[in-house]
Each structure stands twice: as C-alpha cells, then as structure tokens.
PDB file of C-alpha atoms in Angstrom:
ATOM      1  CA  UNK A   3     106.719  81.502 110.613  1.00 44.00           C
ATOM      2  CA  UNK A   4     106.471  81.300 114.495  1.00 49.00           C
ATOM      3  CA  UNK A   5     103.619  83.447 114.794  1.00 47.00           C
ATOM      4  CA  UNK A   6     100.951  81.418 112.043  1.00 44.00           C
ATOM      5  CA  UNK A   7     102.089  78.117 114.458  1.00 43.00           C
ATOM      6  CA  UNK A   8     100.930  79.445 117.830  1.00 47.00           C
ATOM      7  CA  UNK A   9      97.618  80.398 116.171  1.00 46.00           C
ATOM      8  CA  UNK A  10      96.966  77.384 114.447  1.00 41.00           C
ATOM      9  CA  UNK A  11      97.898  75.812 117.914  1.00 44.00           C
ATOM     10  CA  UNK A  12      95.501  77.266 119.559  1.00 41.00           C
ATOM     11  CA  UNK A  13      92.860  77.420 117.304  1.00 38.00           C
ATOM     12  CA  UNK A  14      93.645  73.110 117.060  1.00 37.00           C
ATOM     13  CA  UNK A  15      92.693  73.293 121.149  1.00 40.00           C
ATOM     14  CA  UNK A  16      89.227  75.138 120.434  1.00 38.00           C
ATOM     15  CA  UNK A  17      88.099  73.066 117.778  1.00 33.00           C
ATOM     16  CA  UNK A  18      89.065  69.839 120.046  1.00 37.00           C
ATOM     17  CA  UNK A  19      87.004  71.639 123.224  1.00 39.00           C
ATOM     18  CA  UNK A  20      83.976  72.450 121.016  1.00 38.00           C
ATOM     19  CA  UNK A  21      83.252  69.138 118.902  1.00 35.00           C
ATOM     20  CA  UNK A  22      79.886  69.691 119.416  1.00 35.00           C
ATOM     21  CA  UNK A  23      79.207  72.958 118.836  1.00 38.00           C
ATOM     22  CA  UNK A  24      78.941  74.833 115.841  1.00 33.00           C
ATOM     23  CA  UNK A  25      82.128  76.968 115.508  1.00 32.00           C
ATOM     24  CA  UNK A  26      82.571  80.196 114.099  1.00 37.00           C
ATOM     25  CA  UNK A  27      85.556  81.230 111.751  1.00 40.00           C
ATOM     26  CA  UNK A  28      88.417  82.521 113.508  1.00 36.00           C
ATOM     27  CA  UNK A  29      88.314  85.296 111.622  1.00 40.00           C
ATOM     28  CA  UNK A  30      84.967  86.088 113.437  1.00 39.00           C
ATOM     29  CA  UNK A  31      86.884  85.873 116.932  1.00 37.00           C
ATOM     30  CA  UNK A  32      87.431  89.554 118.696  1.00 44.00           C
ATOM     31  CA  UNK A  33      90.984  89.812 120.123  1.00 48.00           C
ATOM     32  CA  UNK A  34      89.671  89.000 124.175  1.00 53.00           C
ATOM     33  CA  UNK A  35      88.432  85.837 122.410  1.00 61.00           C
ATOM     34  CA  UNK A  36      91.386  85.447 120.043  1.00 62.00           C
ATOM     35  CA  UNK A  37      93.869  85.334 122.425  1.00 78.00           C
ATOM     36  CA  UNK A  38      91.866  84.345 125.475  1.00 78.00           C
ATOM     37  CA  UNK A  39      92.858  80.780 124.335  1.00 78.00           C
ATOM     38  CA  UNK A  40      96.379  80.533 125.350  1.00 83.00           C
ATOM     39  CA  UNK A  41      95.983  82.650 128.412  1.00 86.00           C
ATOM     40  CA  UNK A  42      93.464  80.844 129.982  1.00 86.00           C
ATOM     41  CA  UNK A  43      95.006  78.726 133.315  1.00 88.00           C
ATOM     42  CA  UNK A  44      92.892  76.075 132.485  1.00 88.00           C
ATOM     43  CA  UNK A  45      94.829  75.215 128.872  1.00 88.00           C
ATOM     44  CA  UNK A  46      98.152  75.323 130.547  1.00 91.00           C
ATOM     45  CA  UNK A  47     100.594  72.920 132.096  1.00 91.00           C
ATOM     46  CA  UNK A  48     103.534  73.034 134.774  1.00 94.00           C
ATOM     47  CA  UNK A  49     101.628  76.669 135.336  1.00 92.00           C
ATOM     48  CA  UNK A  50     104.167  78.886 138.126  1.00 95.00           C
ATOM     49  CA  UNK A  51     102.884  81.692 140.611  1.00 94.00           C
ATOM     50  CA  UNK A  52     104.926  84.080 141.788  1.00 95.00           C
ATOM     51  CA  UNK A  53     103.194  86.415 144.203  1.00 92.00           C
ATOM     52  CA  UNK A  54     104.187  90.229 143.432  1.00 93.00           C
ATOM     53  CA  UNK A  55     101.810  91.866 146.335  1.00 92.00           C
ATOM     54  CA  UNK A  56      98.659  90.901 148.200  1.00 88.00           C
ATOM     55  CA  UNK A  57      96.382  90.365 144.937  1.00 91.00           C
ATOM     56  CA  UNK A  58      98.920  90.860 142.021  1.00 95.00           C
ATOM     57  CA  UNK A  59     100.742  87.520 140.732  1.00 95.00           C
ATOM     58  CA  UNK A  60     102.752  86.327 138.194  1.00 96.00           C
ATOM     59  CA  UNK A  61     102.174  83.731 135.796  1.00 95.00           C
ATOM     60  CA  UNK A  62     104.182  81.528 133.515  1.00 96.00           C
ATOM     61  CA  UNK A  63     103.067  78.464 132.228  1.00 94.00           C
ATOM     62  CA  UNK A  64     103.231  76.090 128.858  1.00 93.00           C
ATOM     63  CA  UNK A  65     100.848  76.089 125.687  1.00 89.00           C
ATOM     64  CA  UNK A  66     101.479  73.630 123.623  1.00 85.00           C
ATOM     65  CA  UNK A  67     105.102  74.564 122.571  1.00 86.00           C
ATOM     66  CA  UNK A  68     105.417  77.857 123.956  1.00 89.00           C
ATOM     67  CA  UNK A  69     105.749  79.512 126.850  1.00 93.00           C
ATOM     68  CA  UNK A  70     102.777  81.745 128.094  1.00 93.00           C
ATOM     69  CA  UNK A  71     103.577  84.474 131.282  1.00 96.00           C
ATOM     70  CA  UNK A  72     102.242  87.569 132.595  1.00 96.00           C
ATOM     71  CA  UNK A  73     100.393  88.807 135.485  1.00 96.00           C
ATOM     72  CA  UNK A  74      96.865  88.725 137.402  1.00 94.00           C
ATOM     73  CA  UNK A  75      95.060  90.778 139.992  1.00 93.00           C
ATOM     74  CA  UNK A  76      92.900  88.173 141.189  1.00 88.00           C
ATOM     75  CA  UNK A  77      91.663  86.455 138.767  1.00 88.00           C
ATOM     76  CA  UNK A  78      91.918  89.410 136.422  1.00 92.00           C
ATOM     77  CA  UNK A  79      94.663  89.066 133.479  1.00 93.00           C
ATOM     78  CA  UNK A  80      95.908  92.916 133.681  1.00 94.00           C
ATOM     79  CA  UNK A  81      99.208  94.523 131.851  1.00 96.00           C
ATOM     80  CA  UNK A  82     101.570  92.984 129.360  1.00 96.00           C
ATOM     81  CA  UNK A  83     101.288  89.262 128.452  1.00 95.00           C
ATOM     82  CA  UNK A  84     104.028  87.004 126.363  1.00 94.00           C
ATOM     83  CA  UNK A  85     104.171  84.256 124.619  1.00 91.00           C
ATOM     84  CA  UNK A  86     107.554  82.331 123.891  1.00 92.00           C
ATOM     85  CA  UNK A  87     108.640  79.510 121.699  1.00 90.00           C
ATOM     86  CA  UNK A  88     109.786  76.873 124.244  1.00 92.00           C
ATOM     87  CA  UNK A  89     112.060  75.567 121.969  1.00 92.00           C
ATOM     88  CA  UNK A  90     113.934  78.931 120.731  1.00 91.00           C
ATOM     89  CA  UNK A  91     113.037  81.253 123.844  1.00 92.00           C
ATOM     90  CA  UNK A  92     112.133  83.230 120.852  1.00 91.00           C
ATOM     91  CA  UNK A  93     109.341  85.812 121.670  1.00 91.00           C
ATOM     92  CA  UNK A  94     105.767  85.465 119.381  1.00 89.00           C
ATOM     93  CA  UNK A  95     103.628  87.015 120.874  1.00 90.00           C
ATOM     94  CA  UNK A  96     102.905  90.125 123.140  1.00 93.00           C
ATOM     95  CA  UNK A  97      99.560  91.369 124.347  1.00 93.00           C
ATOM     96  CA  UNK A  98      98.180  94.194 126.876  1.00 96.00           C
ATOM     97  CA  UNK A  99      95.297  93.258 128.854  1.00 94.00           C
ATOM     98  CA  UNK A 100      93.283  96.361 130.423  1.00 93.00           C
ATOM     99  CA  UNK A 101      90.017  96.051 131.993  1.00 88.00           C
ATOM    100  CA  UNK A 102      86.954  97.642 130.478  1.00 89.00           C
ATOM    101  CA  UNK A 103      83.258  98.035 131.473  1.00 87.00           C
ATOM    102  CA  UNK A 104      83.754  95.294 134.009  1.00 84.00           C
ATOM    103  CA  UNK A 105      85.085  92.780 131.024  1.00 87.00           C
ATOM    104  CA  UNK A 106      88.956  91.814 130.383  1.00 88.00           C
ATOM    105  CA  UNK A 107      90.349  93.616 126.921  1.00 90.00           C
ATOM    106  CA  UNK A 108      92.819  92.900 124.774  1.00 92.00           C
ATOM    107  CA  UNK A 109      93.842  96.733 124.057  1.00 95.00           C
ATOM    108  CA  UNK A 110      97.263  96.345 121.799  1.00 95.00           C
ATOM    109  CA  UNK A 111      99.072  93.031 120.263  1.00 93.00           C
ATOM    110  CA  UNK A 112     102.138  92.075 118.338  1.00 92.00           C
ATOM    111  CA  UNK A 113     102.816  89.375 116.178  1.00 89.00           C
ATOM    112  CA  UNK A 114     106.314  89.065 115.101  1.00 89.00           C
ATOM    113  CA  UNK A 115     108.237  87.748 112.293  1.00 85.00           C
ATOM    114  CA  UNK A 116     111.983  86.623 112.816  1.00 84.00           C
ATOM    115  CA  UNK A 117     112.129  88.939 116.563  1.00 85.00           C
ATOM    116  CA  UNK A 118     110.499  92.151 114.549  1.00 91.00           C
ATOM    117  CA  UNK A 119     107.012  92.918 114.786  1.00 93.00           C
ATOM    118  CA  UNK A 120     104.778  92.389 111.982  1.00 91.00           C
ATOM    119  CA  UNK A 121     103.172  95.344 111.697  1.00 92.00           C
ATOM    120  CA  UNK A 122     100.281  94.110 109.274  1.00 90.00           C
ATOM    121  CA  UNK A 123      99.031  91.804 111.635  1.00 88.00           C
ATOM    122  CA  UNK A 124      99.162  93.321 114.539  1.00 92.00           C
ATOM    123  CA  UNK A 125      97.549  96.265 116.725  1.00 94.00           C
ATOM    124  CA  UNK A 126      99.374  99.167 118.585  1.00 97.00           C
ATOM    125  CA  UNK A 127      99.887 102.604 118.777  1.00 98.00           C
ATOM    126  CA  UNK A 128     102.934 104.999 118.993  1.00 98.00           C
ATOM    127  CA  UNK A 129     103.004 108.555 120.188  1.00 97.00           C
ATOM    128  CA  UNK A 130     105.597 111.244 118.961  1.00 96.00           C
ATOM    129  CA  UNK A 131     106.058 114.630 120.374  1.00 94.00           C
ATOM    130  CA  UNK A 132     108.093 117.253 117.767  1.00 93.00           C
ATOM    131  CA  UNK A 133     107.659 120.317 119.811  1.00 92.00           C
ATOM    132  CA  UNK A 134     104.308 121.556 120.670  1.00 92.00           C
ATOM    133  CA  UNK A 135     103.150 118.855 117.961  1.00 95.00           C
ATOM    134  CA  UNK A 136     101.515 115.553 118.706  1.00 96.00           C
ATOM    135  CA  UNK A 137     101.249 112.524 117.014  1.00 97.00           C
ATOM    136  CA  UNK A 138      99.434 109.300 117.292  1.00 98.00           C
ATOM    137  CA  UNK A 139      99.843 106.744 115.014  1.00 98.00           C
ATOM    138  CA  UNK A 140      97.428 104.043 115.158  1.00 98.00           C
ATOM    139  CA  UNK A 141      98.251 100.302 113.350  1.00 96.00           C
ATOM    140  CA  UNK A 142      95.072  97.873 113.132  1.00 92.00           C
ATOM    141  CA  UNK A 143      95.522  94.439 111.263  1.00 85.00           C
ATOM    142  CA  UNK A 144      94.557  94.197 107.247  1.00 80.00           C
ATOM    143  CA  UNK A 145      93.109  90.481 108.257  1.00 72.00           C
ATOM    144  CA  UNK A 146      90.229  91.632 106.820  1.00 69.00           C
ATOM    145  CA  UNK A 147      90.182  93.575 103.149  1.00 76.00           C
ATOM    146  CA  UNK A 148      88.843  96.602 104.704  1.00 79.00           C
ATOM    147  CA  UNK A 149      86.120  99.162 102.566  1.00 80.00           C
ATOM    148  CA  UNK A 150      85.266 102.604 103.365  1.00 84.00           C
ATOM    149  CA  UNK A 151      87.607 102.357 106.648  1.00 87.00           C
ATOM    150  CA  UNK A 152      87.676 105.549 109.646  1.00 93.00           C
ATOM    151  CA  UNK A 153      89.373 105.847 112.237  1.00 95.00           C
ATOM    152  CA  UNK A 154      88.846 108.603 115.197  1.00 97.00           C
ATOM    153  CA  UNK A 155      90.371 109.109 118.293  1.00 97.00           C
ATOM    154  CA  UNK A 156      88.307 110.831 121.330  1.00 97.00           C
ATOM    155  CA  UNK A 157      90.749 112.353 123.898  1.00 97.00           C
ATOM    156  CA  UNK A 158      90.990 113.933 126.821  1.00 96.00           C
ATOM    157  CA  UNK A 159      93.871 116.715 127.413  1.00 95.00           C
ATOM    158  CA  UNK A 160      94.820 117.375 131.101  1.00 96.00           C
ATOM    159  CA  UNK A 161      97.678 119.785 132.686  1.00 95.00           C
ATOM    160  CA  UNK A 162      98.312 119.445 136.004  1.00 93.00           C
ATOM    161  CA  UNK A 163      95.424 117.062 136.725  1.00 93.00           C
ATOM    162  CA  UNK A 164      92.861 119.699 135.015  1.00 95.00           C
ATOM    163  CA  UNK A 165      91.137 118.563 132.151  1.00 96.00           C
ATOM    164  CA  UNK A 166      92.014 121.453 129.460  1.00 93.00           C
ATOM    165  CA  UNK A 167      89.363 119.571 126.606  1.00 93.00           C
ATOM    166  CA  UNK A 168      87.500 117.021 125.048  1.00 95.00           C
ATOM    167  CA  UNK A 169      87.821 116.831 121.480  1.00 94.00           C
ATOM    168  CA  UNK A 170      88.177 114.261 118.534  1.00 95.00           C
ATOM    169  CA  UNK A 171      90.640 114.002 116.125  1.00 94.00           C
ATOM    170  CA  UNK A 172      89.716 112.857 112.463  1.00 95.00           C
ATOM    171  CA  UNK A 173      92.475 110.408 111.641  1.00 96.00           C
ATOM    172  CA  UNK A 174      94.335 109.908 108.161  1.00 95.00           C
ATOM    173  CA  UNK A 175      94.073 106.197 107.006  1.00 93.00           C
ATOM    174  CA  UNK A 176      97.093 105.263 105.340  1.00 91.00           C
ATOM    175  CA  UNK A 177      97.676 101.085 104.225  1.00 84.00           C
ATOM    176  CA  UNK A 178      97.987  99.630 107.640  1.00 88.00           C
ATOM    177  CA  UNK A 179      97.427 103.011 110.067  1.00 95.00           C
ATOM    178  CA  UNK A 180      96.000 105.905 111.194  1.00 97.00           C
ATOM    179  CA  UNK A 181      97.600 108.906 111.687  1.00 97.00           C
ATOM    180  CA  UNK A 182      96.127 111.659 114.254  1.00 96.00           C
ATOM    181  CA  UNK A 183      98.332 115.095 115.057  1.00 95.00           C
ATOM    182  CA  UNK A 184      97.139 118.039 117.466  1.00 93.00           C
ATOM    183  CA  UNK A 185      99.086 120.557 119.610  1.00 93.00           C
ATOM    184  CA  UNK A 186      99.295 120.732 122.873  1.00 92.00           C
ATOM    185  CA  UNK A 187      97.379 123.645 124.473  1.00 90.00           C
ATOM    186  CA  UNK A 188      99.219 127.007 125.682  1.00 89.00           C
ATOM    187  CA  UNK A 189     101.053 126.825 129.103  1.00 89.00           C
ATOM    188  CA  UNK A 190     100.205 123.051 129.702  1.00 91.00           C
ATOM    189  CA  UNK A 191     102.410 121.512 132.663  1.00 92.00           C
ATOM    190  CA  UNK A 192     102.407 118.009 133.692  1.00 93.00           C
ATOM    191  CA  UNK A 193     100.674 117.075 130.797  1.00 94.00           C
ATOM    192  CA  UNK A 194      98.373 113.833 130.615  1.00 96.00           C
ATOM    193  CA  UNK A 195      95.949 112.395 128.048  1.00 97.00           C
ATOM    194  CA  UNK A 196      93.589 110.249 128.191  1.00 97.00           C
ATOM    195  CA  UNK A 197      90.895 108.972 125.757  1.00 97.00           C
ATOM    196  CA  UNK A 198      90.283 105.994 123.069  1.00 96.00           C
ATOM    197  CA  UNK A 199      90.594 105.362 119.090  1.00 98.00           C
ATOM    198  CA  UNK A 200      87.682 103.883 117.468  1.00 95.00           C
ATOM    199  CA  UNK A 201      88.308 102.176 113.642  1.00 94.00           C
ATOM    200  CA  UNK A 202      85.131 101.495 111.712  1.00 90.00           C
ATOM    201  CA  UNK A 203      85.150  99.543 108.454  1.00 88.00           C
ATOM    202  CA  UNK A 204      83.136  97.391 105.702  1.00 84.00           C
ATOM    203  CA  UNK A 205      84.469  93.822 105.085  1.00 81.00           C
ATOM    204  CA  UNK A 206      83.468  91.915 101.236  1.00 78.00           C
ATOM    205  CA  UNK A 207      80.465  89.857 103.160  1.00 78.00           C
ATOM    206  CA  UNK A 208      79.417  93.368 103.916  1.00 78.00           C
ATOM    207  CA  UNK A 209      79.119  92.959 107.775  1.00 82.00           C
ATOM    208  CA  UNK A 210      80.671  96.055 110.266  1.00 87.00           C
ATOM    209  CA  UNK A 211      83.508  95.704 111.751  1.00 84.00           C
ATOM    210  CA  UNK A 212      85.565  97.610 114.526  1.00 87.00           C
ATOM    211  CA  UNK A 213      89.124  98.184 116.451  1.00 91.00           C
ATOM    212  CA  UNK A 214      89.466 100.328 119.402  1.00 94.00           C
ATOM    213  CA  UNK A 215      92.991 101.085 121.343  1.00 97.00           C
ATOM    214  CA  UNK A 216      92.580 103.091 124.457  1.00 97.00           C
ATOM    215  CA  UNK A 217      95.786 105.603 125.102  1.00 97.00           C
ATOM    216  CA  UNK A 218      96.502 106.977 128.597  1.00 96.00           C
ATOM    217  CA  UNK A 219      99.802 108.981 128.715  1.00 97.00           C
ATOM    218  CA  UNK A 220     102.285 111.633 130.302  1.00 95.00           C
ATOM    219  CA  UNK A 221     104.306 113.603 128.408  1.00 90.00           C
ATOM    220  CA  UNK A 222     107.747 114.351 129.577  1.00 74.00           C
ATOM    221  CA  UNK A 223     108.637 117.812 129.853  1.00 62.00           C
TER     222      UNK A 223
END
C-alpha cells in the first residue's frame, strides 16, 4: 500500500538525521511535523523552480521514490502540495499548507489507497448546500483509538462582505467524522464564511489530543 511506504520512507530519513537524539513516536508527530519531512528542500534531490510571479514559485523535486511538488511564497510552503510515486506517477499524497499565527500549517491531507482516498487516515472537510441548508462534514484520522471525542466548529457568516454572526456549531461525531448543519441567514447575498473546527479527544495513555481544519468559503448563488 503506496501510502504506509512513503511514511515509513520518511520516517527512515528522521531516524537517520537524529541518531543522537532521543526520538519521539511518530504517532506523537503533529501533521506540520508529520509531513514537514518530505517537503523540506533540504531532503530533496534534482529539486526544479519554476517562478509563477515575483515571490510565488513552484516546486518539484524527488523523495526517496516519489515525487514531491507544490508551491512557495518565499520561503513559505502555501496551497496544495503532492506527492507522487516516481515509479507509477501514481498520486499518494496531497496536503494544504496555510499559514497560521506566523507558523506554516498543515490544514487538510489525503492518503490514498489504489487512486481513492482513504478516508480513515486522512483529514478534510466537505461542504454541501441543499437549499437554505448547510453542511460541513468534518473527517479526522482514527490513528489514535479516540475516548470521549468533540468536535466544534466556530464560524463566521458574511453577506456581501458584512459579517451577519459569530456562532458555533456543536458537531455530531459519527466513526470517522463530524457532521455540522446550519441555515443560511434571511436575504444573504454573496455569501462567505469563514471560521475553524476544533476536535478534542482522550487517547488509552490518557494524554489530550486535538485536530483543527480552518474553512474559508463562497457559496455560489
């Protein structure tokens, strides 16, 4: 399974770079430092630049076996980043970097299994509009064997550039998501929201652990 390979790649590459050190499980790595591994310049080879505009490149280069490209504002990693195996083209991989409170963020990832995305190991959201309705749907790995898990999302409803309200949705937890619906406020226009969902959970060594996904959309009228 392509995806368990380009892990245990680069989990191989920290291990080598930290002899010394005491390492933690990689179960204990966030997703920045997860997949900060394979994105990092300095662990690829035969690395390409293509400039897009005055600050904003693009970046393909190899890791291991696969093929790593996506773009930088500087020496930012920003937007969507891929990772391919080099011998089937065949994606693994596929991350958003956003930039948050001055520190790079890994906001959603897939994995995928045979070119679908393994929704069990990976973290995303989807939104659905059925009318007035709303609905986010919110999938965070099951890495861990999760007790007493919540999820909420905090959001911010705008029409026409105004902000309408603040509020927080309470989501439903279902096996490997969260499920969050509202309606859209009366005589909204050029609708826009903006906000982040925040997952909060017990693991079996009893130590606290956490997802967010940050959402910024416009709704088509």
């Amino acid at each position: 399974m392509n995806k368990f390979f380009f892990i245990l790649s680069f989990l191989f590459l920290v291990i080598s770079c930290k002899k010394n050190e005491q390492l933690k499980n990689y179960k204990d790595l966030n997703s920045r430092e997860y997949f900060s591994i394979p994105t990092d310049l300095k662990n690829m080879r035969n690395i390409e630049k293509s400039k897009i505009n005055d600050s904003l490149y693009k970046i393909k280069g190899l890791f291991n076996n696969y093929i790593i490209q996506g773009y930088m504002n500087g020496n930012k990693k920003v937007g969507w980043w891929e990772a391919f195996d080099n011998n089937t083209k065949e994606i693994v991989a596929k991350l958003e970097y956003k930039f948050i409170d001055d520190k790079e963020f890994v906001n959603q990832y897939f994995l995928f299994e045979n070119k679908s995305i393994d929704t069990l190991n990976s973290k995303f959201y989807t939104l659905k509009k059925n009318g007035d309705l709303l609905n986010y749907r919110f999938y965070t790995s099951v890495l861990y064997k999760k007790t007493q898990p919540e999820g909420k999302l905090n959001y911010h409803f705008y029409s026409n550039g105004k902000e309408v309200s603040h509020l927080q949705c309470r989501c439903k937890k279902y096996k490997n998501f969260y499920d969050c619906e509202f309606t859209i406020p009366p005589n909204s226009k050029n609708i826009s929201i903006r906000g982040n969902f925040w997952e909060l959970f017990q693991i079996e060594n009893g130590n606290v652990g956490e997802n967010e996904i940050y959402v910024r959309d416009t709704l088509k009228q």
